[in-house]
PDB file of C-alpha atoms in Angstrom:
ATOM      1  CA  MET A   1       0.166  -0.209   0.099  1.00  0.00           C
ATOM      2  CA  SER A   2       1.380   3.342  -1.270  1.00  0.00           C
ATOM      3  CA  GLU A   3       1.978   5.774   1.648  1.00  0.00           C
ATOM      4  CA  GLN A   4      -1.247   8.126   0.890  1.00  0.00           C
ATOM      5  CA  GLY A   5      -3.297   4.899   0.692  1.00  0.00           C
ATOM      6  CA  TRP A   6      -2.082   3.690   3.923  1.00  0.00           C
ATOM      7  CA  ILE A   7      -3.514   7.591   5.116  1.00  0.00           C
ATOM      8  CA  GLN A   8      -6.170   7.516   3.879  1.00  0.00           C
ATOM      9  CA  GLU A   9      -7.316   4.285   5.818  1.00  0.00           C
ATOM     10  CA  LEU A  10      -6.183   5.512   8.938  1.00  0.00           C
ATOM     11  CA  LEU A  11      -8.275   8.408   8.118  1.00  0.00           C
ATOM     12  CA  ARG A  12     -11.307   6.342   7.407  1.00  0.00           C
ATOM     13  CA  VAL A  13     -10.706   4.409  10.343  1.00  0.00           C
ATOM     14  CA  GLU A  14     -10.583   7.481  12.552  1.00  0.00           C
ATOM     15  CA  LYS A  15     -14.249   8.963  10.599  1.00  0.00           C
ATOM     16  CA  ASN A  16     -15.541   5.594  11.155  1.00  0.00           C
ATOM     17  CA  GLU A  17     -16.893   6.125   6.916  1.00  0.00           C
ATOM     18  CA  ASP A  18     -15.908   5.465   3.866  1.00  0.00           C
ATOM     19  CA  VAL A  19     -15.241   9.175   2.535  1.00  0.00           C
ATOM     20  CA  LYS A  20     -13.015  10.702   0.250  1.00  0.00           C
ATOM     21  CA  PHE A  21     -10.496  13.125   1.789  1.00  0.00           C
ATOM     22  CA  SER A  22      -8.754  16.190   0.696  1.00  0.00           C
ATOM     23  CA  GLU A  23      -5.259  16.452  -0.632  1.00  0.00           C
ATOM     24  CA  LYS A  24      -4.581  19.210   2.026  1.00  0.00           C
ATOM     25  CA  GLN A  25      -6.166  16.691   4.760  1.00  0.00           C
ATOM     26  CA  LEU A  26      -3.897  14.111   3.419  1.00  0.00           C
ATOM     27  CA  LYS A  27      -0.618  16.257   3.166  1.00  0.00           C
ATOM     28  CA  ILE A  28      -1.289  17.826   6.561  1.00  0.00           C
ATOM     29  CA  VAL A  29      -1.537  14.438   8.797  1.00  0.00           C
ATOM     30  CA  GLU A  30       1.780  13.085   6.546  1.00  0.00           C
ATOM     31  CA  ALA A  31       3.193  15.952   7.652  1.00  0.00           C
ATOM     32  CA  ALA A  32       2.593  15.485  10.950  1.00  0.00           C
ATOM     33  CA  ILE A  33       3.490  12.164  10.774  1.00  0.00           C
ATOM     34  CA  ASP A  34       6.982  13.040   9.483  1.00  0.00           C
ATOM     35  CA  ILE A  35       7.749  16.137  12.218  1.00  0.00           C
ATOM     36  CA  PHE A  36       5.937  14.126  15.059  1.00  0.00           C
ATOM     37  CA  SER A  37       8.104  11.355  14.127  1.00  0.00           C
ATOM     38  CA  GLU A  38      11.314  13.001  13.681  1.00  0.00           C
ATOM     39  CA  LYS A  39      10.939  15.532  16.789  1.00  0.00           C
ATOM     40  CA  GLY A  40       8.128  14.618  19.130  1.00  0.00           C
ATOM     41  CA  PHE A  41       4.952  16.204  19.730  1.00  0.00           C
ATOM     42  CA  ALA A  42       5.776  18.834  22.328  1.00  0.00           C
ATOM     43  CA  ALA A  43       8.560  19.948  20.060  1.00  0.00           C
ATOM     44  CA  THR A  44       6.623  20.230  17.232  1.00  0.00           C
ATOM     45  CA  SER A  45       4.045  23.467  16.076  1.00  0.00           C
ATOM     46  CA  THR A  46       1.319  23.399  13.798  1.00  0.00           C
ATOM     47  CA  SER A  47       3.311  25.783  12.233  1.00  0.00           C
ATOM     48  CA  GLU A  48       5.881  23.591  11.198  1.00  0.00           C
ATOM     49  CA  ILE A  49       3.203  20.876   9.672  1.00  0.00           C
ATOM     50  CA  ALA A  50       1.661  23.448   7.782  1.00  0.00           C
ATOM     51  CA  LYS A  51       4.697  24.793   6.086  1.00  0.00           C
ATOM     52  CA  LYS A  52       5.886  20.932   5.035  1.00  0.00           C
ATOM     53  CA  ALA A  53       2.119  20.101   4.412  1.00  0.00           C
ATOM     54  CA  GLY A  54       2.385  23.386   1.682  1.00  0.00           C
ATOM     55  CA  VAL A  55      -1.494  24.478   3.873  1.00  0.00           C
ATOM     56  CA  ALA A  56      -2.478  27.734   6.003  1.00  0.00           C
ATOM     57  CA  GLU A  57      -2.141  27.392   9.792  1.00  0.00           C
ATOM     58  CA  GLY A  58      -5.740  27.624   9.815  1.00  0.00           C
ATOM     59  CA  THR A  59      -6.136  24.737   7.495  1.00  0.00           C
ATOM     60  CA  ILE A  60      -5.297  22.474  10.004  1.00  0.00           C
ATOM     61  CA  PHE A  61      -7.538  23.840  13.003  1.00  0.00           C
ATOM     62  CA  ARG A  62     -10.794  23.336  10.291  1.00  0.00           C
ATOM     63  CA  HIS A  63      -9.965  19.881  10.187  1.00  0.00           C
ATOM     64  CA  TYR A  64      -8.614  19.300  13.673  1.00  0.00           C
ATOM     65  CA  LYS A  65      -9.307  21.748  17.316  1.00  0.00           C
ATOM     66  CA  THR A  66      -6.043  20.705  18.966  1.00  0.00           C
ATOM     67  CA  LYS A  67      -2.582  19.678  17.972  1.00  0.00           C
ATOM     68  CA  LYS A  68      -3.468  17.375  20.473  1.00  0.00           C
ATOM     69  CA  ASP A  69      -6.398  16.046  18.370  1.00  0.00           C
ATOM     70  CA  LEU A  70      -3.974  15.572  15.448  1.00  0.00           C
ATOM     71  CA  LEU A  71      -1.678  13.518  17.164  1.00  0.00           C
ATOM     72  CA  PHE A  72      -4.282  11.128  18.790  1.00  0.00           C
ATOM     73  CA  SER A  73      -5.834  10.813  14.788  1.00  0.00           C
ATOM     74  CA  ILE A  74      -2.760   9.796  13.521  1.00  0.00           C
ATOM     75  CA  VAL A  75      -1.740   6.867  16.925  1.00  0.00           C
ATOM     76  CA  ARG A  76      -5.157   5.887  18.426  1.00  0.00           C
ATOM     77  CA  PRO A  77      -7.089   4.556  15.682  1.00  0.00           C
ATOM     78  CA  THR A  78      -3.694   2.798  14.221  1.00  0.00           C
ATOM     79  CA  ILE A  79      -3.380   1.211  17.917  1.00  0.00           C
ATOM     80  CA  GLU A  80      -7.723   0.767  18.232  1.00  0.00           C
ATOM     81  CA  LYS A  81      -8.324  -0.287  14.966  1.00  0.00           C
ATOM     82  CA  LEU A  82      -5.679  -1.119  12.464  1.00  0.00           C
ATOM     83  CA  LEU A  83      -2.967  -2.819  14.998  1.00  0.00           C
ATOM     84  CA  ALA A  84      -6.499  -4.970  16.687  1.00  0.00           C
ATOM     85  CA  PRO A  85      -6.880  -7.010  13.684  1.00  0.00           C
ATOM     86  CA  HIS A  86      -3.357  -8.156  13.156  1.00  0.00           C
ATOM     87  CA  PHE A  87      -2.558  -9.060  16.986  1.00  0.00           C
ATOM     88  CA  ALA A  88      -5.934 -10.855  16.753  1.00  0.00           C
ATOM     89  CA  LYS A  89      -5.688 -12.645  13.819  1.00  0.00           C
ATOM     90  CA  SER A  90      -1.732 -12.453  12.537  1.00  0.00           C
ATOM     91  CA  PHE A  91       0.436 -12.301  15.664  1.00  0.00           C
ATOM     92  CA  ALA A  92      -1.543 -14.490  17.723  1.00  0.00           C
ATOM     93  CA  LYS A  93      -1.682 -16.978  15.227  1.00  0.00           C
ATOM     94  CA  ASP A  94       1.487 -16.950  13.736  1.00  0.00           C
ATOM     95  CA  VAL A  95       3.232 -16.571  16.608  1.00  0.00           C
ATOM     96  CA  PHE A  96       1.192 -18.336  19.589  1.00  0.00           C
ATOM     97  CA  GLU A  97      -0.289 -21.258  17.511  1.00  0.00           C
ATOM     98  CA  THR A  98       3.069 -22.653  16.729  1.00  0.00           C
ATOM     99  CA  GLU A  99       4.718 -24.900  18.475  1.00  0.00           C
ATOM    100  CA  TYR A 100       8.128 -24.181  20.336  1.00  0.00           C
ATOM    101  CA  ASN A 101      11.272 -26.480  20.612  1.00  0.00           C
ATOM    102  CA  SER A 102      12.347 -24.075  23.325  1.00  0.00           C
ATOM    103  CA  TYR A 103      12.066 -20.578  24.525  1.00  0.00           C
ATOM    104  CA  GLU A 104      14.692 -19.378  22.867  1.00  0.00           C
ATOM    105  CA  GLU A 105      12.641 -20.682  19.623  1.00  0.00           C
ATOM    106  CA  PHE A 106       9.927 -18.626  20.633  1.00  0.00           C
ATOM    107  CA  VAL A 107      11.449 -15.249  21.457  1.00  0.00           C
ATOM    108  CA  LYS A 108      13.036 -15.712  18.183  1.00  0.00           C
ATOM    109  CA  ALA A 109       9.671 -16.250  16.732  1.00  0.00           C
ATOM    110  CA  LEU A 110       7.937 -13.064  17.920  1.00  0.00           C
ATOM    111  CA  ALA A 111      11.264 -11.034  17.664  1.00  0.00           C
ATOM    112  CA  THR A 112      11.117 -11.695  14.126  1.00  0.00           C
ATOM    113  CA  ASN A 113       7.567 -11.238  13.804  1.00  0.00           C
ATOM    114  CA  ARG A 114       7.972  -7.978  15.186  1.00  0.00           C
ATOM    115  CA  TYR A 115      10.377  -6.185  13.182  1.00  0.00           C
ATOM    116  CA  LYS A 116       8.561  -7.131  10.238  1.00  0.00           C
ATOM    117  CA  PHE A 117       5.946  -5.220  11.392  1.00  0.00           C
ATOM    118  CA  LEU A 118       7.772  -2.504  12.729  1.00  0.00           C
ATOM    119  CA  LYS A 119       9.254  -2.208   9.099  1.00  0.00           C
ATOM    120  CA  GLY A 120       5.862  -0.900   7.693  1.00  0.00           C
ATOM    121  CA  HIS A 121       4.791   0.920  10.368  1.00  0.00           C
ATOM    122  CA  PHE A 122       7.657   2.639  12.014  1.00  0.00           C
ATOM    123  CA  PRO A 123       6.646   6.312  11.965  1.00  0.00           C
ATOM    124  CA  ILE A 124       3.685   5.308  13.794  1.00  0.00           C
ATOM    125  CA  VAL A 125       5.240   3.301  16.261  1.00  0.00           C
ATOM    126  CA  LYS A 126       7.992   5.729  16.953  1.00  0.00           C
ATOM    127  CA  ILE A 127       5.354   8.430  17.656  1.00  0.00           C
ATOM    128  CA  PHE A 128       3.399   6.097  20.163  1.00  0.00           C
ATOM    129  CA  VAL A 129       6.415   4.789  21.485  1.00  0.00           C
ATOM    130  CA  GLN A 130       7.460   8.513  22.401  1.00  0.00           C
ATOM    131  CA  GLU A 131       4.475   9.361  23.353  1.00  0.00           C
ATOM    132  CA  ILE A 132       2.698   6.849  25.390  1.00  0.00           C
ATOM    133  CA  ALA A 133       4.187   7.727  28.628  1.00  0.00           C
ATOM    134  CA  PHE A 134       2.001  10.769  28.571  1.00  0.00           C
ATOM    135  CA  HIS A 135      -0.889  10.107  27.277  1.00  0.00           C
ATOM    136  CA  GLU A 136      -3.146   8.112  29.131  1.00  0.00           C
ATOM    137  CA  GLU A 137      -5.174   7.863  26.408  1.00  0.00           C
ATOM    138  CA  LEU A 138      -2.676   6.029  24.050  1.00  0.00           C
ATOM    139  CA  ARG A 139      -2.130   4.002  27.557  1.00  0.00           C
ATOM    140  CA  GLY A 140      -5.427   2.535  28.199  1.00  0.00           C
ATOM    141  CA  PRO A 141      -6.298   1.073  24.661  1.00  0.00           C
ATOM    142  CA  TYR A 142      -2.837  -0.351  24.300  1.00  0.00           C
ATOM    143  CA  ILE A 143      -2.909  -2.366  27.580  1.00  0.00           C
ATOM    144  CA  GLN A 144      -6.294  -3.185  26.776  1.00  0.00           C
ATOM    145  CA  LEU A 145      -5.320  -4.541  23.663  1.00  0.00           C
ATOM    146  CA  PHE A 146      -2.194  -7.347  25.351  1.00  0.00           C
ATOM    147  CA  LYS A 147      -4.712  -8.303  27.501  1.00  0.00           C
ATOM    148  CA  GLU A 148      -7.246  -9.082  25.265  1.00  0.00           C
ATOM    149  CA  HIS A 149      -4.970 -10.810  22.335  1.00  0.00           C
ATOM    150  CA  ILE A 150      -1.900 -11.327  23.363  1.00  0.00           C
ATOM    151  CA  TYR A 151      -1.361 -11.798  27.021  1.00  0.00           C
ATOM    152  CA  LYS A 152      -2.967 -15.500  28.434  1.00  0.00           C
ATOM    153  CA  HIS A 153      -0.835 -16.997  25.085  1.00  0.00           C
ATOM    154  CA  PHE A 154       1.899 -15.693  26.386  1.00  0.00           C
ATOM    155  CA  LYS A 155       1.866 -16.842  30.044  1.00  0.00           C
ATOM    156  CA  LYS A 156       0.623 -20.277  28.569  1.00  0.00           C
ATOM    157  CA  ILE A 157       4.137 -20.218  27.140  1.00  0.00           C
ATOM    158  CA  VAL A 158       6.316 -19.403  29.745  1.00  0.00           C
ATOM    159  CA  ILE A 159       4.589 -21.718  32.106  1.00  0.00           C
ATOM    160  CA  GLN A 160       4.887 -24.279  29.443  1.00  0.00           C
ATOM    161  CA  PHE A 161       8.788 -24.355  29.405  1.00  0.00           C
ATOM    162  CA  GLN A 162       9.045 -23.946  33.184  1.00  0.00           C
ATOM    163  CA  GLN A 163       7.442 -26.952  33.391  1.00  0.00           C
ATOM    164  CA  LYS A 164      10.072 -28.484  30.956  1.00  0.00           C
ATOM    165  CA  GLY A 165      12.473 -27.258  33.361  1.00  0.00           C
ATOM    166  CA  GLU A 166      13.904 -25.039  30.877  1.00  0.00           C
ATOM    167  CA  LEU A 167      12.940 -21.168  33.070  1.00  0.00           C
ATOM    168  CA  ILE A 168      13.491 -20.318  36.126  1.00  0.00           C
ATOM    169  CA  ASP A 169      10.917 -20.557  38.519  1.00  0.00           C
ATOM    170  CA  LEU A 170       9.730 -16.469  38.361  1.00  0.00           C
ATOM    171  CA  PRO A 171       6.181 -15.354  38.504  1.00  0.00           C
ATOM    172  CA  PRO A 172       5.359 -15.369  34.757  1.00  0.00           C
ATOM    173  CA  ASP A 173       4.304 -11.927  34.536  1.00  0.00           C
ATOM    174  CA  THR A 174       8.420 -11.228  35.442  1.00  0.00           C
ATOM    175  CA  ILE A 175       9.341 -13.275  32.945  1.00  0.00           C
ATOM    176  CA  ILE A 176       7.306 -11.847  30.060  1.00  0.00           C
ATOM    177  CA  ARG A 177       8.461  -8.127  30.897  1.00  0.00           C
ATOM    178  CA  LEU A 178      11.291  -9.133  31.028  1.00  0.00           C
ATOM    179  CA  THR A 179      11.404 -10.525  27.547  1.00  0.00           C
ATOM    180  CA  ILE A 180       8.870  -7.820  26.213  1.00  0.00           C
ATOM    181  CA  SER A 181      10.930  -5.237  27.348  1.00  0.00           C
ATOM    182  CA  THR A 182      14.724  -6.281  26.098  1.00  0.00           C
ATOM    183  CA  ILE A 183      12.791  -6.864  22.272  1.00  0.00           C
ATOM    184  CA  MET A 184      11.119  -3.583  22.077  1.00  0.00           C
ATOM    185  CA  GLY A 185      13.737  -2.163  23.382  1.00  0.00           C
ATOM    186  CA  MET A 186      16.032  -3.749  20.802  1.00  0.00           C
ATOM    187  CA  LEU A 187      13.894  -2.917  18.224  1.00  0.00           C
ATOM    188  CA  VAL A 188      12.926   0.401  19.189  1.00  0.00           C
ATOM    189  CA  VAL A 189      14.498   2.472  21.562  1.00  0.00           C
ATOM    190  CA  ILE A 190      18.083   1.331  21.729  1.00  0.00           C
ATOM    191  CA  HIS A 191      18.218   0.840  17.473  1.00  0.00           C
ATOM    192  CA  PHE A 192      16.178   2.281  15.742  1.00  0.00           C
ATOM    193  CA  PRO A 193      15.407   1.763  12.740  1.00  0.00           C
ATOM    194  CA  LEU A 194      17.105  -1.657  12.678  1.00  0.00           C
ATOM    195  CA  THR A 195      18.527  -2.636   8.880  1.00  0.00           C
ATOM    196  CA  ASP A 196      18.110  -6.633   8.442  1.00  0.00           C
ATOM    197  CA  ASP A 197      21.624  -6.918   9.310  1.00  0.00           C
ATOM    198  CA  ASP A 198      21.389  -5.245  12.241  1.00  0.00           C
ATOM    199  CA  PHE A 199      18.565  -7.107  13.540  1.00  0.00           C
ATOM    200  CA  GLU A 200      20.018 -10.367  12.856  1.00  0.00           C
ATOM    201  CA  THR A 201      23.127  -9.556  14.887  1.00  0.00           C
ATOM    202  CA  GLU A 202      21.290  -7.666  17.926  1.00  0.00           C
ATOM    203  CA  LEU A 203      18.647 -10.455  17.817  1.00  0.00           C
ATOM    204  CA  GLU A 204      21.607 -12.804  18.930  1.00  0.00           C
ATOM    205  CA  ARG A 205      22.856 -10.640  21.691  1.00  0.00           C
ATOM    206  CA  SER A 206      19.285  -9.836  22.623  1.00  0.00           C
ATOM    207  CA  ILE A 207      18.440 -13.775  22.852  1.00  0.00           C
ATOM    208  CA  ALA A 208      21.854 -14.206  24.583  1.00  0.00           C
ATOM    209  CA  PHE A 209      20.924 -12.183  27.133  1.00  0.00           C
ATOM    210  CA  ILE A 210      17.338 -13.395  27.369  1.00  0.00           C
ATOM    211  CA  MET A 211      18.433 -16.840  27.902  1.00  0.00           C
ATOM    212  CA  LYS A 212      21.165 -16.288  30.194  1.00  0.00           C
ATOM    213  CA  GLY A 213      19.248 -14.797  32.945  1.00  0.00           C
ATOM    214  CA  LEU A 214      15.966 -17.290  33.126  1.00  0.00           C
ATOM    215  CA  SER A 215      17.454 -20.270  31.694  1.00  0.00           C
ATOM    216  CA  THR A 216      17.983 -23.317  34.621  1.00  0.00           C
ATOM    217  CA  LYS A 217      21.273 -24.370  32.436  1.00  0.00           C
TER     218      LYS A 217
END
């Protein structure tokens, strides 16, 4: 899907209607994604967005009451609507409905799946990661999505490998948190964006780190 085609889909989700959007509105959203991703929400002004989009600043406020409304129109529907089907159907199926010979094998599949997803949605994910700590309106839907579609499957796999004697006797929630924080740190916090070669190298190091701390061997 082209960048503008993807933005059209995003706007339709936010409006909950199948309508066409003006070229100016598409340019506003595209410019906002670029600048929010590069500079962060707080450091971005609507005048900068307007300049990059090639529109008058007042045009932004005809579509969005505030800069925060513009941010949420981009990030919130992505998390609530566009990503939810992906989590429920693709992520859960591809990662959690597979039999693994080891926890290490599972973590590699998990990280590889998320890396492929990030490559197609990196600017939005970067904005989300930058802003989630500052906006409860973004945290809530994400936490709910995780609980509904991911947590129970993840916990089942952790318990499975604990019962096999591969993982140490920590609460499953702790193991899940340590695993996710390490993988997400590799993908979007420390090294973004990763090249394919970087990913393979960092994945090996990250899995070794995780297993050194969690393995019973």
